[in-house]
């Protein structure tokens, strides 16, 4: 099948079972484009929960919420996280009480989501059932599964004037803006976590598997760190296509380059492709979508196509998702 010009939907995707491993902002925007490119496909999103954090007694799942709000049309569009039309009165009141931390922007509307999640978790519901209940309201139009129901938190080892220590990923990401080098990035407890119900089956039954342009270390990498998920992806017959989150050596958004440095992977479309590996040589990827500036990305056994990769609106996101989908379908 030829890779058709940007702008078209992908009719061949009707009825297809598509599985996407997604992190936060970039992943969510890509998924919005995927829904537009393949409106009649059945999309299952395996969401990263390593960013999860408990603050002020509330259990917060940033990447699940970003996907849910973005696809459910409740997201703060410019930020890519949190709610549109948000207020921060509770945050201001907490600051007046001197409650810390004050670097996490917890909005009033967003707090309702965390209250529901925390109440349900305390009542004994697993995160996967909490997420399904929250999605009953938001109707993201995809099945959103946490990568695991077990608690996995990404912590980052840094060294500064206060010495060498681990801090929560959110503190490194928000308070430090990833400016302090990450000596190690560890998804705590991943090795004893199990995939959430439905995750392995979704991979097994997939016709196409996609890696959106999410952070390859702290989003997709964290999902791959859950025992059984990588093995299921490798055992799947479904073509697996990824989209580079790095254009011309720098991340489109976020600070993937700071994360890649922590695992000694070059911050380039080629570096990440090499990191994931080509399926023909024992890696994960059948295909890799790169920006035109990176069309010199050649990796033995990997089918690479170049396309404009800036997701500035729904149309560009749809075109990128459509190109990724068509690249995947070119293997079947
Ligand atoms: N990111 C920020 O840069 N600053 C914030 O204050 C902030 C608050 C926040 C609250 C809820 C939520 O779900 C996400 C939030 N994020 C914030 C984004 C978050 O750190 C990232 O989306 C992911 O964890 C990384 O993709």
GROMACS .gro file of C-alpha atoms and ligand atoms in nm:
model
  358
    1UNK     CA    1   0.000   0.000   0.000
    2UNK     CA    2   0.133   0.345  -0.086
    3UNK     CA    3   0.157   0.602   0.188
    4UNK     CA    4  -0.107   0.846   0.067
    5UNK     CA    5  -0.071   1.221   0.085
    6UNK     CA    6  -0.135   1.392   0.422
    7UNK     CA    7  -0.488   1.503   0.494
    8UNK     CA    8  -0.675   1.185   0.415
    9UNK     CA    9  -0.834   0.957   0.666
   10UNK     CA   10  -0.724   0.595   0.660
   11UNK     CA   11  -1.027   0.399   0.536
   12UNK     CA   12  -0.835   0.071   0.567
   13UNK     CA   13  -0.830   0.131   0.944
   14UNK     CA   14  -1.207   0.081   0.980
   15UNK     CA   15  -1.270  -0.187   1.243
   16UNK     CA   16  -0.900  -0.226   1.316
   17UNK     CA   17  -0.786  -0.291   1.673
   18UNK     CA   18  -0.518  -0.033   1.742
   19UNK     CA   19  -0.310  -0.030   2.062
   20UNK     CA   20  -0.104   0.277   2.156
   21UNK     CA   21   0.136   0.314   2.450
   22UNK     CA   22   0.101   0.674   2.563
   23UNK     CA   23   0.249   0.917   2.810
   24UNK     CA   24   0.139   1.274   2.855
   25UNK     CA   25   0.100   1.573   2.630
   26UNK     CA   26   0.257   1.454   2.303
   27UNK     CA   27   0.091   1.117   2.331
   28UNK     CA   28  -0.251   1.264   2.401
   29UNK     CA   29  -0.233   1.504   2.106
   30UNK     CA   30  -0.124   1.221   1.877
   31UNK     CA   31  -0.419   1.010   1.998
   32UNK     CA   32  -0.660   1.293   1.919
   33UNK     CA   33  -0.520   1.286   1.565
   34UNK     CA   34  -0.544   0.906   1.555
   35UNK     CA   35  -0.915   0.919   1.640
   36UNK     CA   36  -0.964   1.166   1.353
   37UNK     CA   37  -0.758   0.958   1.109
   38UNK     CA   38  -0.929   0.631   1.200
   39UNK     CA   39  -1.272   0.715   1.341
   40UNK     CA   40  -1.397   0.359   1.291
   41UNK     CA   41  -1.102   0.186   1.456
   42UNK     CA   42  -1.110   0.039   1.806
   43UNK     CA   43  -0.834   0.217   1.997
   44UNK     CA   44  -0.691   0.094   2.328
   45UNK     CA   45  -0.446   0.322   2.506
   46UNK     CA   46  -0.200   0.174   2.756
   47UNK     CA   47  -0.121   0.473   2.974
   48UNK     CA   48   0.191   0.549   3.176
   49UNK     CA   49   0.136   0.571   3.552
   50UNK     CA   50   0.498   0.622   3.658
   51UNK     CA   51   0.429   0.997   3.684
   52UNK     CA   52   0.167   0.928   3.950
   53UNK     CA   53   0.211   1.116   4.274
   54UNK     CA   54   0.026   1.141   4.604
   55UNK     CA   55  -0.005   1.501   4.722
   56UNK     CA   56  -0.220   1.648   5.001
   57UNK     CA   57  -0.370   1.302   5.047
   58UNK     CA   58  -0.483   1.290   4.682
   59UNK     CA   59  -0.377   1.026   4.431
   60UNK     CA   60  -0.289   1.197   4.102
   61UNK     CA   61  -0.231   1.023   3.768
   62UNK     CA   62  -0.104   1.299   3.535
   63UNK     CA   63  -0.058   1.099   3.216
   64UNK     CA   64  -0.391   0.915   3.244
   65UNK     CA   65  -0.566   1.246   3.315
   66UNK     CA   66  -0.393   1.422   3.022
   67UNK     CA   67  -0.515   1.152   2.781
   68UNK     CA   68  -0.864   1.152   2.937
   69UNK     CA   69  -0.901   1.532   2.938
   70UNK     CA   70  -0.748   1.577   2.591
   71UNK     CA   71  -0.968   1.313   2.424
   72UNK     CA   72  -1.267   1.415   2.639
   73UNK     CA   73  -1.227   1.780   2.541
   74UNK     CA   74  -1.160   1.909   2.891
   75UNK     CA   75  -0.787   1.978   2.859
   76UNK     CA   76  -0.617   2.316   2.903
   77UNK     CA   77  -0.502   2.326   2.540
   78UNK     CA   78  -0.193   2.549   2.569
   79UNK     CA   79  -0.060   2.370   2.879
   80UNK     CA   80  -0.143   2.021   2.760
   81UNK     CA   81  -0.221   1.921   3.120
   82UNK     CA   82  -0.495   2.009   3.369
   83UNK     CA   83  -0.837   2.148   3.293
   84UNK     CA   84  -0.947   2.434   3.074
   85UNK     CA   85  -1.134   2.718   3.260
   86UNK     CA   86  -0.941   2.619   3.572
   87UNK     CA   87  -0.909   2.810   3.899
   88UNK     CA   88  -0.651   2.762   4.175
   89UNK     CA   89  -0.828   2.881   4.490
   90UNK     CA   90  -0.749   2.566   4.690
   91UNK     CA   91  -0.384   2.591   4.583
   92UNK     CA   92  -0.375   2.956   4.701
   93UNK     CA   93  -0.537   2.862   5.034
   94UNK     CA   94  -0.292   2.577   5.088
   95UNK     CA   95  -0.005   2.819   5.024
   96UNK     CA   96  -0.144   3.059   5.284
   97UNK     CA   97  -0.144   2.773   5.533
   98UNK     CA   98   0.219   2.718   5.435
   99UNK     CA   99   0.143   2.370   5.307
  100UNK     CA  100   0.410   2.234   5.073
  101UNK     CA  101   0.487   2.156   4.801
  102UNK     CA  102   0.372   2.469   4.627
  103UNK     CA  103   0.535   2.388   4.291
  104UNK     CA  104   0.259   2.150   4.179
  105UNK     CA  105  -0.023   2.337   4.004
  106UNK     CA  106  -0.329   2.164   4.140
  107UNK     CA  107  -0.644   2.319   3.993
  108UNK     CA  108  -0.984   2.322   4.165
  109UNK     CA  109  -1.165   2.131   3.887
  110UNK     CA  110  -0.875   1.887   3.861
  111UNK     CA  111  -0.899   1.818   4.236
  112UNK     CA  112  -1.246   1.666   4.184
  113UNK     CA  113  -1.087   1.401   3.959
  114UNK     CA  114  -0.828   1.320   4.226
  115UNK     CA  115  -1.094   1.306   4.501
  116UNK     CA  116  -1.293   1.051   4.298
  117UNK     CA  117  -0.977   0.851   4.224
  118UNK     CA  118  -0.861   0.859   4.587
  119UNK     CA  119  -1.203   0.769   4.730
  120UNK     CA  120  -1.243   0.476   4.491
  121UNK     CA  121  -0.889   0.352   4.557
  122UNK     CA  122  -0.952   0.368   4.933
  123UNK     CA  123  -1.277   0.173   4.878
  124UNK     CA  124  -1.065  -0.100   4.719
  125UNK     CA  125  -1.116  -0.035   4.348
  126UNK     CA  126  -0.803  -0.093   4.136
  127UNK     CA  127  -0.671   0.198   3.929
  128UNK     CA  128  -0.803   0.034   3.609
  129UNK     CA  129  -1.160   0.042   3.743
  130UNK     CA  130  -1.116   0.396   3.872
  131UNK     CA  131  -0.995   0.502   3.527
  132UNK     CA  132  -1.294   0.332   3.361
  133UNK     CA  133  -1.528   0.514   3.600
  134UNK     CA  134  -1.367   0.854   3.531
  135UNK     CA  135  -1.384   0.781   3.156
  136UNK     CA  136  -1.759   0.713   3.190
  137UNK     CA  137  -1.785   1.087   3.237
  138UNK     CA  138  -1.519   1.205   2.995
  139UNK     CA  139  -1.595   0.957   2.712
  140UNK     CA  140  -1.247   0.980   2.552
  141UNK     CA  141  -1.359   0.749   2.271
  142UNK     CA  142  -1.079   0.501   2.344
  143UNK     CA  143  -1.031   0.230   2.606
  144UNK     CA  144  -0.783   0.383   2.851
  145UNK     CA  145  -0.593   0.125   3.055
  146UNK     CA  146  -0.325   0.205   3.312
  147UNK     CA  147  -0.008   0.008   3.239
  148UNK     CA  148  -0.050  -0.159   3.581
  149UNK     CA  149  -0.280  -0.144   3.884
  150UNK     CA  150   0.025  -0.163   4.109
  151UNK     CA  151   0.194   0.146   4.246
  152UNK     CA  152   0.492   0.236   4.026
  153UNK     CA  153   0.652   0.578   4.072
  154UNK     CA  154   0.935   0.723   3.866
  155UNK     CA  155   1.206   0.869   4.087
  156UNK     CA  156   1.512   1.060   3.970
  157UNK     CA  157   1.856   1.057   4.130
  158UNK     CA  158   2.021   1.400   4.136
  159UNK     CA  159   2.318   1.559   4.309
  160UNK     CA  160   2.328   1.924   4.412
  161UNK     CA  161   2.427   2.135   4.711
  162UNK     CA  162   2.190   1.924   4.923
  163UNK     CA  163   2.382   1.610   4.827
  164UNK     CA  164   2.302   1.305   4.616
  165UNK     CA  165   1.946   1.188   4.657
  166UNK     CA  166   1.631   1.061   4.484
  167UNK     CA  167   1.338   1.293   4.424
  168UNK     CA  168   1.000   1.223   4.268
  169UNK     CA  169   0.990   1.266   3.891
  170UNK     CA  170   0.732   1.545   3.926
  171UNK     CA  171   0.964   1.745   4.147
  172UNK     CA  172   1.249   1.702   3.895
  173UNK     CA  173   1.016   1.783   3.606
  174UNK     CA  174   0.828   2.081   3.754
  175UNK     CA  175   1.040   2.232   4.032
  176UNK     CA  176   1.382   2.165   3.874
  177UNK     CA  177   1.256   2.182   3.513
  178UNK     CA  178   1.488   1.886   3.453
  179UNK     CA  179   1.778   2.134   3.471
  180UNK     CA  180   1.965   1.926   3.727
  181UNK     CA  181   2.111   1.625   3.546
  182UNK     CA  182   1.932   1.298   3.620
  183UNK     CA  183   2.201   1.055   3.732
  184UNK     CA  184   1.946   0.772   3.730
  185UNK     CA  185   1.574   0.752   3.646
  186UNK     CA  186   1.408   0.454   3.814
  187UNK     CA  187   1.045   0.336   3.793
  188UNK     CA  188   1.021   0.228   4.157
  189UNK     CA  189   0.854  -0.113   4.203
  190UNK     CA  190   0.816  -0.175   3.827
  191UNK     CA  191   0.996  -0.508   3.856
  192UNK     CA  192   0.723  -0.650   4.082
  193UNK     CA  193   0.428  -0.486   3.907
  194UNK     CA  194   0.193  -0.677   3.677
  195UNK     CA  195   0.016  -0.546   3.366
  196UNK     CA  196  -0.334  -0.417   3.440
  197UNK     CA  197  -0.630  -0.634   3.335
  198UNK     CA  198  -0.681  -0.617   2.960
  199UNK     CA  199  -0.333  -0.486   2.875
  200UNK     CA  200  -0.180  -0.814   2.753
  201UNK     CA  201  -0.501  -0.920   2.576
  202UNK     CA  202  -0.521  -0.585   2.396
  203UNK     CA  203  -0.165  -0.632   2.271
  204UNK     CA  204  -0.233  -0.993   2.172
  205UNK     CA  205  -0.546  -0.898   1.975
  206UNK     CA  206  -0.401  -0.583   1.818
  207UNK     CA  207  -0.392  -0.537   1.440
  208UNK     CA  208  -0.161  -0.235   1.476
  209UNK     CA  209   0.056  -0.114   1.767
  210UNK     CA  210   0.175   0.246   1.785
  211UNK     CA  211   0.428   0.436   1.996
  212UNK     CA  212   0.311   0.799   1.986
  213UNK     CA  213   0.574   1.076   2.020
  214UNK     CA  214   0.581   1.033   2.398
  215UNK     CA  215   0.891   1.048   2.612
  216UNK     CA  216   1.085   0.728   2.531
  217UNK     CA  217   1.232   0.709   2.883
  218UNK     CA  218   0.976   0.819   3.141
  219UNK     CA  219   0.660   0.741   2.942
  220UNK     CA  220   0.703   0.460   2.689
  221UNK     CA  221   1.014   0.332   2.867
  222UNK     CA  222   0.823   0.310   3.196
  223UNK     CA  223   0.539   0.117   3.032
  224UNK     CA  224   0.797  -0.122   2.878
  225UNK     CA  225   0.948  -0.173   3.225
  226UNK     CA  226   0.636  -0.356   3.345
  227UNK     CA  227   0.720  -0.728   3.321
  228UNK     CA  228   0.531  -0.897   3.041
  229UNK     CA  229   0.450  -0.591   2.832
  230UNK     CA  230   0.766  -0.590   2.620
  231UNK     CA  231   0.741  -0.969   2.579
  232UNK     CA  232   0.377  -0.937   2.462
  233UNK     CA  233   0.474  -0.667   2.211
  234UNK     CA  234   0.756  -0.886   2.073
  235UNK     CA  235   0.524  -1.188   2.049
  236UNK     CA  236   0.255  -0.990   1.871
  237UNK     CA  237   0.220  -1.031   1.494
  238UNK     CA  238   0.091  -0.675   1.473
  239UNK     CA  239   0.319  -0.424   1.301
  240UNK     CA  240   0.464  -0.179   1.556
  241UNK     CA  241   0.532   0.175   1.437
  242UNK     CA  242   0.674   0.459   1.644
  243UNK     CA  243   0.674   0.836   1.594
  244UNK     CA  244   0.989   1.025   1.686
  245UNK     CA  245   0.940   1.278   1.969
  246UNK     CA  246   1.269   1.441   1.870
  247UNK     CA  247   1.296   1.668   1.566
  248UNK     CA  248   1.641   1.770   1.447
  249UNK     CA  249   1.802   1.676   1.777
  250UNK     CA  250   1.563   1.852   2.013
  251UNK     CA  251   1.236   1.745   2.169
  252UNK     CA  252   0.921   1.901   2.029
  253UNK     CA  253   0.801   1.959   2.382
  254UNK     CA  254   0.896   1.855   2.730
  255UNK     CA  255   1.246   1.756   2.818
  256UNK     CA  256   1.299   1.417   2.656
  257UNK     CA  257   1.661   1.512   2.587
  258UNK     CA  258   1.729   1.544   2.962
  259UNK     CA  259   1.578   1.198   3.013
  260UNK     CA  260   1.767   1.041   2.721
  261UNK     CA  261   2.096   1.172   2.863
  262UNK     CA  262   2.026   0.977   3.182
  263UNK     CA  263   2.026   0.651   2.987
  264UNK     CA  264   2.308   0.750   2.746
  265UNK     CA  265   2.083   0.758   2.442
  266UNK     CA  266   2.155   1.025   2.180
  267UNK     CA  267   1.881   1.288   2.161
  268UNK     CA  268   1.796   1.221   1.797
  269UNK     CA  269   1.539   1.035   1.589
  270UNK     CA  270   1.812   0.783   1.508
  271UNK     CA  271   1.921   0.749   1.872
  272UNK     CA  272   1.569   0.665   1.985
  273UNK     CA  273   1.511   0.425   1.692
  274UNK     CA  274   1.832   0.246   1.790
  275UNK     CA  275   1.716   0.244   2.153
  276UNK     CA  276   1.383   0.080   2.066
  277UNK     CA  277   1.555  -0.142   1.807
  278UNK     CA  278   1.435  -0.274   1.472
  279UNK     CA  279   1.210  -0.581   1.495
  280UNK     CA  280   1.413  -0.748   1.216
  281UNK     CA  281   1.713  -0.737   1.450
  282UNK     CA  282   1.542  -0.834   1.775
  283UNK     CA  283   1.407  -0.489   1.861
  284UNK     CA  284   1.052  -0.352   1.884
  285UNK     CA  285   0.997  -0.134   1.579
  286UNK     CA  286   0.882  -0.235   1.232
  287UNK     CA  287   0.852   0.127   1.123
  288UNK     CA  288   0.962   0.471   1.241
  289UNK     CA  289   0.811   0.808   1.148
  290UNK     CA  290   1.062   1.093   1.151
  291UNK     CA  291   1.055   1.461   1.064
  292UNK     CA  292   1.183   1.561   0.720
  293UNK     CA  293   1.493   1.715   0.876
  294UNK     CA  294   1.579   1.368   1.008
  295UNK     CA  295   1.528   1.180   0.685
  296UNK     CA  296   1.890   1.062   0.703
  297UNK     CA  297   1.776   0.830   0.983
  298UNK     CA  298   1.871   0.484   0.857
  299UNK     CA  299   1.872   0.178   1.081
  300UNK     CA  300   1.921  -0.171   0.941
  301UNK     CA  301   1.589  -0.357   0.922
  302UNK     CA  302   1.377  -0.050   1.002
  303UNK     CA  303   1.135   0.110   0.754
  304UNK     CA  304   1.161   0.486   0.803
  305UNK     CA  305   0.939   0.752   0.646
  306UNK     CA  306   0.970   1.127   0.687
  307UNK     CA  307   0.674   1.359   0.738
  308UNK     CA  308   0.612   1.701   0.897
  309UNK     CA  309   0.587   1.609   1.268
  310UNK     CA  310   0.476   1.929   1.439
  311UNK     CA  311   0.127   1.869   1.584
  312UNK     CA  312   0.000   2.225   1.586
  313UNK     CA  313  -0.368   2.145   1.545
  314UNK     CA  314  -0.608   1.858   1.486
  315UNK     CA  315  -0.537   1.844   1.113
  316UNK     CA  316  -0.160   1.810   1.155
  317UNK     CA  317  -0.210   1.555   1.434
  318UNK     CA  318  -0.448   1.361   1.210
  319UNK     CA  319  -0.199   1.365   0.922
  320UNK     CA  320   0.082   1.238   1.143
  321UNK     CA  321  -0.133   0.965   1.298
  322UNK     CA  322  -0.261   0.874   0.951
  323UNK     CA  323   0.093   0.843   0.817
  324UNK     CA  324   0.194   0.624   1.114
  325UNK     CA  325  -0.111   0.407   1.060
  326UNK     CA  326  -0.045   0.370   0.689
  327UNK     CA  327   0.316   0.283   0.755
  328UNK     CA  328   0.193   0.010   0.991
  329UNK     CA  329  -0.060  -0.116   0.737
  330UNK     CA  330   0.214  -0.129   0.473
  331UNK     CA  331   0.350  -0.432   0.660
  332UNK     CA  332   0.032  -0.635   0.641
  333LIG     N1  333   0.332   2.038   3.480
  333LIG     C1  334   0.399   2.153   3.508
  333LIG     O1  335   0.495   2.187   3.437
  333LIG     N2  336   0.363   2.232   3.612
  333LIG     C2  337   0.260   2.201   3.695
  333LIG     O2  338   0.233   2.273   3.791
  333LIG     C3  339   0.186   2.081   3.666
  333LIG     C4  340   0.075   2.044   3.744
  333LIG     C5  341   0.001   1.931   3.705
  333LIG     C6  342  -0.115   1.896   3.773
  333LIG     C7  343  -0.188   1.785   3.734
  333LIG     C8  344  -0.146   1.709   3.626
  333LIG     O3  345  -0.219   1.601   3.586
  333LIG     C9  346  -0.030   1.741   3.555
  333LIG    C10  347   0.044   1.852   3.595
  333LIG     N3  348   0.159   1.890   3.525
  333LIG    C11  349   0.227   2.003   3.556
  333LIG    C12  350   0.206   1.812   3.411
  333LIG    C13  351   0.282   1.690   3.457
  333LIG     O4  352   0.392   1.717   3.534
  333LIG    C14  353   0.323   1.618   3.328
  333LIG     O5  354   0.210   1.617   3.247
  333LIG    C15  355   0.355   1.473   3.334
  333LIG     O6  356   0.368   1.423   3.455
  333LIG    C16  357   0.473   1.452   3.242
  333LIG     O7  358   0.419   1.424   3.117
   0.00000   0.00000   0.00000
